[in-house]
Amino acid sequence: MSASSGAEAEIESYARALRAPRIGDAFRRLGDQARTAGWSHEEYLAAVLSREVSEREASGAALRIKAARFPGHKTLEDFNFDHQPSADRNLLAHLSTSTFVTEAKNVVLLGPPGTGKTHLAVALGVQAAKHGHRVLFDTATGWVARLQEAHSRGKLATELTKLRRYNMLICDLCRHCDYADIGIVR
């Protein structure tokens, strides 16, 4: 076994011990690039660690987005501002930074059906998840059913404690049947 392959085995072992599998995947590719480009040891190490961190963040964001139970994946870039010219692009860009989540402020999207409220709520939720926030989505009737069921099992306090772990709860009142279920007459 050469010194190089011994070092490679050690790096792979350390990557597993640190639960940082991307280091085990990236160190060879980046090592070749570092030798070719003449990187210092510090530059090489920074590149390997940067790859681990960015991929870990992306993986975490993907898990948070999946756990949020969105009805689909929506982005602000996909929003059709031509169909909703009154939507304030600057305000939405600011909201996409998720500072309102960090500041524990509420956002309420109002408008008639078909104006893009659900799209915007999901897009802001996706952004919040990408910024590291735990998000949970449901319709108004879904939230009511969830809380009623917890109450009927005598677990309402437990359910509310679970919900407090989320940084952002999205309550969507989007379908006509949701309006009828809560007594709103159209």
CSV table of C-alpha atoms in Angstrom, one decimal:
chain,number,residue,atom,x,y,z
A,1,MET,CA,0.0,0.0,0.0
A,2,SER,CA,1.5,3.4,-1.0
A,3,ALA,CA,1.6,6.3,1.3
A,4,SER,CA,-0.9,8.1,-0.9
A,5,SER,CA,-3.5,5.3,-0.8
A,6,GLY,CA,-2.9,5.0,3.0
A,7,ALA,CA,-3.7,8.7,3.4
A,8,GLU,CA,-6.7,8.3,1.1
A,9,ALA,CA,-8.0,5.5,3.3
A,10,GLU,CA,-7.5,7.6,6.4
A,11,ILE,CA,-9.4,10.5,4.9
A,12,GLU,CA,-12.3,8.3,3.9
A,13,SER,CA,-12.3,6.9,7.5
A,14,TYR,CA,-12.3,10.3,9.0
A,15,ALA,CA,-15.0,11.5,6.6
A,16,ARG,CA,-17.2,8.5,7.8
A,17,ALA,CA,-16.4,9.2,11.5
A,18,LEU,CA,-17.3,12.9,11.0
A,19,ARG,CA,-20.5,11.9,9.1
A,20,ALA,CA,-19.2,14.0,6.2
A,21,PRO,CA,-19.5,11.7,3.2
A,22,ARG,CA,-19.0,14.4,0.6
A,23,ILE,CA,-15.4,14.9,1.9
A,24,GLY,CA,-14.8,11.3,1.0
A,25,ASP,CA,-16.2,11.9,-2.5
A,26,ALA,CA,-14.6,15.3,-3.2
A,27,PHE,CA,-11.0,15.1,-1.8
A,28,ARG,CA,-9.6,13.2,-4.8
A,29,ARG,CA,-11.3,15.4,-7.5
A,30,LEU,CA,-10.4,18.6,-5.7
A,31,GLY,CA,-6.9,17.2,-5.0
A,32,ASP,CA,-6.2,16.8,-8.7
A,33,GLN,CA,-7.6,20.3,-9.3
A,34,ALA,CA,-5.5,21.8,-6.5
A,35,ARG,CA,-2.3,20.2,-7.8
A,36,THR,CA,-2.9,21.5,-11.3
A,37,ALA,CA,-3.8,25.0,-10.1
A,38,GLY,CA,-1.1,25.2,-7.5
A,39,TRP,CA,-3.4,25.7,-4.5
A,40,SER,CA,-2.0,26.0,-1.1
A,41,HIS,CA,-2.9,23.4,1.6
A,42,GLU,CA,-5.3,25.9,3.1
A,43,GLU,CA,-7.0,26.7,-0.2
A,44,TYR,CA,-7.4,22.9,-0.8
A,45,LEU,CA,-8.8,22.3,2.6
A,46,ALA,CA,-11.2,25.3,2.3
A,47,ALA,CA,-12.4,24.0,-1.0
A,48,VAL,CA,-13.1,20.5,0.4
A,49,LEU,CA,-14.9,21.8,3.5
A,50,SER,CA,-16.8,24.3,1.4
A,51,ARG,CA,-18.1,21.5,-0.8
A,52,GLU,CA,-19.2,19.5,2.2
A,53,VAL,CA,-21.0,22.5,3.8
A,54,SER,CA,-22.8,23.6,0.6
A,55,GLU,CA,-23.9,20.1,-0.2
A,56,ARG,CA,-25.0,19.5,3.4
A,57,GLU,CA,-27.0,22.7,3.3
A,58,ALA,CA,-28.6,21.7,0.0
A,59,SER,CA,-29.5,18.3,1.3
A,60,GLY,CA,-30.9,19.8,4.5
A,61,ALA,CA,-33.0,22.2,2.5
A,62,ALA,CA,-34.3,19.4,0.3
A,63,LEU,CA,-35.3,17.5,3.4
A,64,ARG,CA,-37.0,20.5,5.0
A,65,ILE,CA,-38.9,21.2,1.7
A,66,LYS,CA,-40.1,17.6,1.6
A,67,ALA,CA,-41.1,17.6,5.2
A,68,ALA,CA,-43.1,20.8,4.7
A,69,ARG,CA,-45.7,18.9,2.7
A,70,PHE,CA,-46.2,21.5,0.0
A,71,PRO,CA,-48.8,20.8,-2.6
A,72,GLY,CA,-46.1,21.3,-5.3
A,73,HIS,CA,-42.7,23.0,-5.7
A,74,LYS,CA,-43.2,26.7,-6.5
A,75,THR,CA,-40.7,29.5,-6.8
A,76,LEU,CA,-41.0,33.3,-7.0
A,77,GLU,CA,-39.2,33.0,-10.4
A,78,ASP,CA,-42.1,30.9,-11.7
A,79,PHE,CA,-44.7,33.4,-10.5
A,80,ASN,CA,-46.4,35.1,-13.4
A,81,PHE,CA,-46.4,38.8,-12.5
A,82,ASP,CA,-48.2,39.6,-15.8
A,83,HIS,CA,-51.3,37.9,-14.5
A,84,GLN,CA,-51.0,39.7,-11.1
A,85,PRO,CA,-49.5,43.1,-11.9
A,86,SER,CA,-50.5,44.5,-8.5
A,87,ALA,CA,-48.1,42.1,-6.8
A,88,ASP,CA,-45.2,44.1,-5.3
A,89,ARG,CA,-42.0,42.6,-6.7
A,90,ASN,CA,-39.8,44.5,-4.2
A,91,LEU,CA,-41.9,43.4,-1.2
A,92,LEU,CA,-41.8,39.8,-2.4
A,93,ALA,CA,-38.1,39.9,-3.0
A,94,HIS,CA,-37.7,41.2,0.6
A,95,LEU,CA,-40.0,38.5,1.9
A,96,SER,CA,-37.9,35.9,0.0
A,97,THR,CA,-35.0,36.7,2.3
A,98,SER,CA,-37.0,35.1,5.1
A,99,THR,CA,-36.2,37.9,7.6
A,100,PHE,CA,-39.8,38.0,8.6
A,101,VAL,CA,-39.5,34.4,9.8
A,102,THR,CA,-36.4,35.2,11.9
A,103,GLU,CA,-38.2,38.2,13.3
A,104,ALA,CA,-41.3,36.0,14.1
A,105,LYS,CA,-43.6,38.2,11.9
A,106,ASN,CA,-46.7,37.1,10.1
A,107,VAL,CA,-47.4,37.4,6.4
A,108,VAL,CA,-51.0,37.4,5.2
A,109,LEU,CA,-51.7,37.0,1.5
A,110,LEU,CA,-55.2,38.3,0.6
A,111,GLY,CA,-57.1,38.2,-2.6
A,112,PRO,CA,-59.8,36.4,-4.5
A,113,PRO,CA,-59.3,32.8,-5.7
A,114,GLY,CA,-57.0,32.4,-8.6
A,115,THR,CA,-54.7,35.3,-7.8
A,116,GLY,CA,-51.6,33.3,-6.9
A,117,LYS,CA,-51.7,33.3,-3.1
A,118,THR,CA,-50.9,29.6,-2.8
A,119,HIS,CA,-48.1,29.9,-5.3
A,120,LEU,CA,-46.6,32.8,-3.3
A,121,ALA,CA,-47.1,31.1,0.0
A,122,VAL,CA,-45.4,27.9,-1.2
A,123,ALA,CA,-42.6,29.9,-2.8
A,124,LEU,CA,-41.9,31.9,0.4
A,125,GLY,CA,-42.0,28.6,2.3
A,126,VAL,CA,-39.5,27.0,0.0
A,127,GLN,CA,-37.2,30.0,0.4
A,128,ALA,CA,-37.6,29.8,4.2
A,129,ALA,CA,-36.7,26.1,4.1
A,130,LYS,CA,-33.6,26.9,2.0
A,131,HIS,CA,-32.6,29.5,4.6
A,132,GLY,CA,-32.7,26.7,7.3
A,133,HIS,CA,-36.2,27.2,8.7
A,134,ARG,CA,-38.6,24.4,9.5
A,135,VAL,CA,-41.8,24.9,7.6
A,136,LEU,CA,-45.1,23.1,7.6
A,137,PHE,CA,-47.9,23.6,5.0
A,138,ASP,CA,-51.6,22.7,5.2
A,139,THR,CA,-55.0,24.0,4.2
A,140,ALA,CA,-57.2,25.6,6.8
A,141,THR,CA,-59.4,22.5,6.9
A,142,GLY,CA,-56.3,20.4,7.3
A,143,TRP,CA,-55.1,22.4,10.2
A,144,VAL,CA,-58.5,22.3,11.9
A,145,ALA,CA,-58.8,18.6,11.4
A,146,ARG,CA,-55.3,18.1,12.7
A,147,LEU,CA,-56.0,20.1,15.9
A,148,GLN,CA,-59.5,18.6,16.4
A,149,GLU,CA,-58.1,15.1,16.1
A,150,ALA,CA,-55.3,15.9,18.6
A,151,HIS,CA,-58.0,17.4,20.9
A,152,SER,CA,-60.2,14.4,20.7
A,153,ARG,CA,-57.2,12.1,21.6
A,154,GLY,CA,-56.4,14.4,24.6
A,155,LYS,CA,-53.1,15.4,22.9
A,156,LEU,CA,-53.8,19.0,21.9
A,157,ALA,CA,-51.0,20.4,24.2
A,158,THR,CA,-48.5,17.9,22.7
A,159,GLU,CA,-49.5,18.7,19.2
A,160,LEU,CA,-49.2,22.5,19.9
A,161,THR,CA,-45.7,21.8,21.4
A,162,LYS,CA,-44.8,20.0,18.2
A,163,LEU,CA,-46.0,22.8,16.0
A,164,ARG,CA,-44.0,25.4,18.0
A,165,ARG,CA,-40.8,23.7,16.7
A,166,TYR,CA,-41.6,25.0,13.3
A,167,ASN,CA,-40.4,28.5,12.3
A,168,MET,CA,-43.1,28.9,9.7
A,169,LEU,CA,-46.7,27.5,9.5
A,170,ILE,CA,-48.6,28.1,6.3
A,171,CYS,CA,-52.3,28.0,6.4
A,172,ASP,CA,-53.8,28.0,2.9
A,173,LEU,CA,-57.4,28.8,2.3
A,174,CYS,CA,-57.3,28.0,-1.4
A,175,ARG,CA,-60.1,25.7,-2.4
A,176,HIS,CA,-63.7,26.5,-2.7
A,177,CYS,CA,-64.5,23.5,-0.4
A,178,ASP,CA,-62.3,25.1,2.3
A,179,TYR,CA,-64.4,28.3,2.3
A,180,ALA,CA,-67.6,26.2,2.7
A,181,ASP,CA,-66.1,24.1,5.5
A,182,ILE,CA,-65.3,27.2,7.7
A,183,GLY,CA,-68.6,28.9,7.0
A,184,ILE,CA,-67.5,31.6,4.6
A,185,VAL,CA,-70.3,32.3,2.2
A,186,ARG,CA,-69.4,33.4,-1.3
